[in-house]
Tab-separated table of C-alpha atoms and ligand atoms in Angstrom:
chain	number	residue	atom	x	y	z
V	1	MET	CA	3.914	-42.455	-35.835
V	2	LYS	CA	2.460	-44.694	-33.046
V	3	ILE	CA	3.551	-48.309	-32.556
V	4	ILE	CA	0.839	-50.593	-31.075
V	5	LEU	CA	1.892	-53.783	-29.649
V	6	ALA	CA	-0.035	-56.894	-30.460
V	7	SER	CA	1.031	-58.391	-27.172
V	8	GLY	CA	-0.465	-59.135	-23.701
V	9	ASN	CA	2.938	-60.528	-22.328
V	10	LYS	CA	4.224	-57.893	-19.682
V	11	GLY	CA	7.818	-58.785	-20.026
V	12	LYS	CA	8.004	-58.376	-23.927
V	13	ILE	CA	5.918	-55.094	-23.614
V	14	LYS	CA	8.540	-53.699	-21.102
V	15	GLU	CA	11.429	-54.789	-23.061
V	16	ILE	CA	9.999	-53.155	-26.483
V	17	LYS	CA	9.052	-50.114	-24.644
V	18	GLU	CA	12.478	-49.766	-23.105
V	19	TYR	CA	14.052	-50.339	-26.517
V	20	CYS	CA	11.794	-47.980	-28.380
V	21	MET	CA	11.908	-44.897	-25.921
V	22	GLU	CA	11.804	-42.157	-28.549
V	23	SER	CA	8.561	-43.405	-30.071
V	24	GLU	CA	5.068	-43.531	-28.781
V	25	VAL	CA	4.479	-47.318	-28.037
V	26	LEU	CA	1.475	-48.604	-26.341
V	27	ALA	CA	-0.144	-52.073	-25.762
V	28	TYR	CA	-3.279	-52.874	-27.804
V	29	SER	CA	-4.828	-53.508	-24.455
V	30	ASP	CA	-4.565	-49.773	-23.603
V	31	ILE	CA	-6.975	-49.289	-26.498
V	32	ILE	CA	-9.384	-52.081	-26.695
V	33	GLU	CA	-10.480	-54.919	-24.359
V	34	PRO	CA	-7.887	-57.702	-24.587
V	35	PHE	CA	-9.055	-60.914	-26.295
V	36	GLU	CA	-7.360	-64.284	-27.249
V	37	ILE	CA	-5.815	-64.448	-30.481
V	38	VAL	CA	-5.446	-68.186	-31.928
V	39	GLU	CA	-1.910	-68.525	-32.814
V	40	ASP	CA	-2.174	-71.595	-35.317
V	41	GLY	CA	0.831	-70.854	-37.438
V	42	LEU	CA	3.570	-73.316	-37.712
V	43	THR	CA	6.356	-70.803	-37.569
V	44	TYR	CA	7.293	-67.709	-35.375
V	45	GLN	CA	7.027	-65.595	-38.509
V	46	GLU	CA	3.397	-66.956	-39.223
V	47	ASN	CA	2.340	-66.473	-35.659
V	48	ALA	CA	3.752	-62.989	-35.434
V	49	LEU	CA	1.960	-61.918	-38.566
V	50	ILE	CA	-1.387	-63.581	-37.184
V	51	LYS	CA	-1.295	-61.401	-34.198
V	52	ALA	CA	-0.043	-58.102	-35.883
V	53	GLN	CA	-2.791	-58.605	-38.656
V	54	THR	CA	-5.573	-59.391	-36.202
V	55	ILE	CA	-4.835	-56.392	-34.098
V	56	TYR	CA	-4.444	-54.054	-37.096
V	57	ASP	CA	-7.690	-55.159	-38.554
V	58	LYS	CA	-9.555	-54.194	-35.182
V	59	LEU	CA	-7.974	-51.039	-34.877
V	60	LYS	CA	-7.792	-49.785	-38.443
V	61	ASP	CA	-11.181	-48.003	-38.310
V	62	ARG	CA	-10.559	-46.081	-34.968
V	63	GLU	CA	-6.805	-45.288	-35.045
V	64	GLU	CA	-4.746	-43.039	-37.478
V	65	ASN	CA	-1.030	-42.917	-38.421
V	66	PHE	CA	-0.126	-46.173	-36.543
V	67	VAL	CA	1.577	-49.563	-37.119
V	68	VAL	CA	1.039	-52.693	-35.141
V	69	LEU	CA	4.082	-54.550	-34.050
V	70	ALA	CA	3.871	-58.212	-33.019
V	71	ASP	CA	6.676	-60.407	-31.552
V	72	ASP	CA	6.498	-64.079	-31.413
V	73	SER	CA	9.372	-65.852	-29.627
V	74	GLY	CA	10.434	-68.860	-27.691
V	75	ILE	CA	13.256	-71.068	-26.708
V	76	SER	CA	14.720	-74.161	-28.518
V	77	VAL	CA	16.962	-76.805	-27.093
V	78	PRO	CA	18.686	-78.963	-29.674
V	79	ALA	CA	19.245	-81.851	-27.188
V	80	LEU	CA	15.388	-81.797	-26.874
V	81	GLY	CA	14.619	-81.994	-30.520
V	82	ASN	CA	14.619	-78.084	-30.532
V	83	THR	CA	11.416	-78.140	-28.388
V	84	PRO	CA	9.517	-76.188	-26.890
V	85	GLY	CA	10.183	-73.740	-29.772
V	86	ILE	CA	6.829	-72.167	-30.997
V	87	TYR	CA	5.028	-73.942	-28.174
V	88	SER	CA	7.318	-72.136	-25.537
V	89	ALA	CA	4.173	-70.308	-24.164
V	90	ARG	CA	2.150	-73.558	-23.688
V	91	TYR	CA	4.874	-75.910	-23.014
V	92	ALA	CA	3.246	-76.752	-19.641
V	93	GLY	CA	-0.279	-76.825	-21.146
V	94	GLU	CA	-2.806	-74.436	-22.195
V	95	GLY	CA	-3.002	-71.405	-19.899
V	96	ALA	CA	0.418	-72.283	-18.411
V	97	SER	CA	2.100	-69.452	-16.448
V	98	ASP	CA	5.851	-68.479	-17.108
V	99	LYS	CA	6.844	-70.137	-14.102
V	100	ASP	CA	5.033	-73.436	-14.994
V	101	ASN	CA	6.838	-73.396	-18.298
V	102	LEU	CA	10.221	-72.687	-16.834
V	103	TYR	CA	10.013	-75.548	-14.344
V	104	LYS	CA	8.505	-77.965	-16.958
V	105	LEU	CA	11.600	-77.423	-19.102
V	106	ILE	CA	13.782	-77.767	-15.980
V	107	ASP	CA	12.187	-81.000	-14.940
V	108	THR	CA	12.580	-82.374	-18.664
V	109	LEU	CA	16.296	-81.708	-18.696
V	110	LYS	CA	16.552	-83.429	-15.186
V	111	GLU	CA	14.538	-86.439	-16.404
V	112	LYS	CA	17.240	-86.820	-19.277
V	113	GLY	CA	20.094	-86.351	-16.937
V	114	ILE	CA	21.035	-83.128	-18.503
V	115	LYS	CA	22.487	-80.406	-16.264
V	116	ARG	CA	23.548	-77.901	-18.984
V	117	THR	CA	23.099	-77.907	-22.693
V	118	PRO	CA	22.982	-75.461	-25.626
V	119	ALA	CA	19.772	-73.588	-26.276
V	120	TYR	CA	18.762	-70.628	-28.352
V	121	TYR	CA	16.042	-67.777	-28.296
V	122	THR	CA	14.234	-66.785	-31.402
V	123	ALA	CA	12.127	-63.813	-31.838
V	124	ALA	CA	10.125	-62.970	-35.097
V	125	MET	CA	8.614	-59.464	-35.369
V	126	ALA	CA	5.792	-58.576	-37.687
V	127	ILE	CA	4.969	-55.023	-38.667
V	128	VAL	CA	1.548	-54.552	-40.098
V	129	SER	CA	1.019	-50.945	-41.557
V	130	GLU	CA	-1.069	-49.280	-44.340
V	131	LYS	CA	1.780	-49.614	-46.599
V	132	GLY	CA	1.891	-53.596	-46.019
V	133	SER	CA	3.508	-56.130	-43.904
V	134	PHE	CA	7.077	-56.862	-42.917
V	135	THR	CA	8.745	-59.492	-40.877
V	136	VAL	CA	12.165	-59.580	-39.260
V	137	HIS	CA	14.062	-62.253	-37.026
V	138	GLY	CA	16.503	-62.212	-34.168
V	139	TRP	CA	18.428	-65.027	-32.107
V	140	MET	CA	20.290	-65.302	-29.040
V	141	HIS	CA	22.506	-68.350	-28.310
V	142	GLY	CA	23.781	-69.772	-25.000
V	143	ASP	CA	22.947	-72.782	-22.616
V	144	VAL	CA	20.059	-73.580	-20.448
V	145	LEU	CA	20.724	-75.104	-16.995
V	146	ALA	CA	18.421	-77.680	-15.142
V	147	GLN	CA	17.741	-74.995	-12.506
V	148	ALA	CA	16.611	-71.527	-11.910
V	149	ARG	CA	18.953	-68.653	-10.815
V	150	GLY	CA	17.889	-65.175	-10.253
V	151	GLU	CA	14.781	-63.295	-10.544
V	152	GLY	CA	15.443	-60.898	-13.422
V	153	GLY	CA	13.984	-61.107	-16.902
V	154	PHE	CA	11.067	-63.230	-17.630
V	155	GLY	CA	10.043	-66.786	-19.001
V	156	TYR	CA	12.914	-69.022	-19.194
V	157	ASP	CA	15.449	-66.464	-18.339
V	158	PRO	CA	16.458	-67.873	-14.993
V	159	MET	CA	17.707	-71.059	-16.602
V	160	PHE	CA	19.464	-69.243	-19.616
V	161	ILE	CA	23.026	-68.339	-19.613
V	162	PRO	CA	23.866	-66.343	-22.667
V	163	GLU	CA	27.115	-67.060	-24.700
V	164	GLY	CA	30.195	-65.483	-23.176
V	165	TYR	CA	28.701	-65.308	-19.615
V	166	GLU	CA	28.622	-67.526	-16.594
V	167	GLU	CA	25.299	-66.302	-14.940
V	168	THR	CA	21.837	-66.609	-16.090
V	169	LEU	CA	19.571	-63.755	-17.340
V	170	GLY	CA	17.784	-64.031	-14.167
V	171	ASP	CA	21.152	-62.870	-12.494
V	172	LEU	CA	22.629	-60.581	-14.907
V	173	ASP	CA	21.914	-56.832	-15.333
V	174	LYS	CA	19.007	-56.395	-17.539
V	175	GLU	CA	21.412	-54.017	-19.679
V	176	VAL	CA	23.091	-57.248	-20.854
V	177	LYS	CA	20.172	-58.686	-22.060
V	178	GLN	CA	19.096	-55.506	-23.755
V	179	ALA	CA	22.442	-55.356	-25.551
V	180	PHE	CA	22.184	-58.418	-27.678
V	181	SER	CA	18.903	-60.378	-27.002
V	182	HIS	CA	16.854	-61.893	-29.741
V	183	ARG	CA	14.362	-59.310	-29.257
V	184	THR	CA	16.933	-56.340	-29.492
V	185	LYS	CA	18.310	-57.819	-32.625
V	186	ALA	CA	14.846	-58.110	-34.202
V	187	LEU	CA	13.921	-54.698	-32.930
V	188	LYS	CA	17.012	-53.199	-34.580
V	189	LEU	CA	15.832	-54.636	-38.008
V	190	ALA	CA	12.166	-53.490	-37.245
V	191	LYS	CA	13.428	-49.944	-36.650
V	192	LEU	CA	14.954	-49.890	-40.069
V	193	VAL	CA	11.517	-51.090	-41.574
V	194	LEU	CA	9.501	-48.433	-39.692
V	195	GLU	CA	12.068	-45.760	-40.750
V	196	GLY	CA	11.402	-46.811	-44.425
V	197	LEU	CA	7.678	-46.661	-44.096
G	1	LIG	P1	4.424	-65.832	-27.279
G	1	LIG	O1	3.962	-64.597	-26.480
G	1	LIG	O2	3.273	-66.775	-27.913
G	1	LIG	O3	5.329	-65.308	-28.320
G	1	LIG	O4	5.175	-66.818	-26.254
G	1	LIG	C1	6.557	-66.494	-26.018
G	1	LIG	C2	7.115	-67.680	-25.081
G	1	LIG	O5	8.463	-67.796	-25.119
G	1	LIG	C3	6.817	-67.263	-23.566
G	1	LIG	O6	6.517	-68.429	-22.850
G	1	LIG	C4	7.936	-66.626	-23.064
G	1	LIG	O7	8.172	-66.716	-21.825
G	1	LIG	C5	9.086	-67.188	-23.702
G	1	LIG	N1	9.966	-66.127	-24.104
G	1	LIG	C6	10.060	-65.346	-25.249
G	1	LIG	N2	11.159	-64.651	-25.187
G	1	LIG	C7	11.610	-64.662	-23.945
G	1	LIG	C8	12.673	-64.046	-23.233
G	1	LIG	O8	13.105	-63.071	-23.803
G	1	LIG	N3	13.044	-64.393	-21.987
G	1	LIG	C9	12.414	-65.656	-21.672
G	1	LIG	N4	11.354	-66.240	-22.113
G	1	LIG	C10	11.091	-65.887	-23.367
């Protein structure tokens, strides 16, 4: 069964493809012209379902034996009222780049005089198939720093230190993130759903 990803985020696509090596995984933009999906849900789960359902509806008349998998994710900082949360992708404004968002969060921490504080990533994954829709979640806890270190990962990774480590995901080998990230945890559950379809 083909897994079609409802995402244009290169970092996510890379991580999901690496995790699902034994399956045929492709981005929806490999099949149709990419377009903007309005993510107006109030939770990660709602937004993941919106993305997966939108792409499923676009592809159902031209593809066979496929499911659509969508990931909606973000980072929350309790010291900042759990922001940016579901607004992580547009924290620095509509159309902001990953770098813009990273430095906006660093600047916000600096403005509050915070050098290091707990934070966590959340990933909601939605699977839409001819047999119905399913959602799963995964989390990764750690700290964020008011500085960026390293070039690895994507998004907020250069400021995020996972629990049990002293380096950021920007500095750590990608295998560390792959072992227990929010996305990996959600993907483990998503695999169980896929096996049951
Ligand atoms: P989405 O594509 O609308 O789900 O937005 C996800 C946002 O959260 C983007 O700004 C990402 O950079 C950020 N994000 C999600 N997962 C990760 C991650 O694993 N590392 C770093 N940033 C992430």
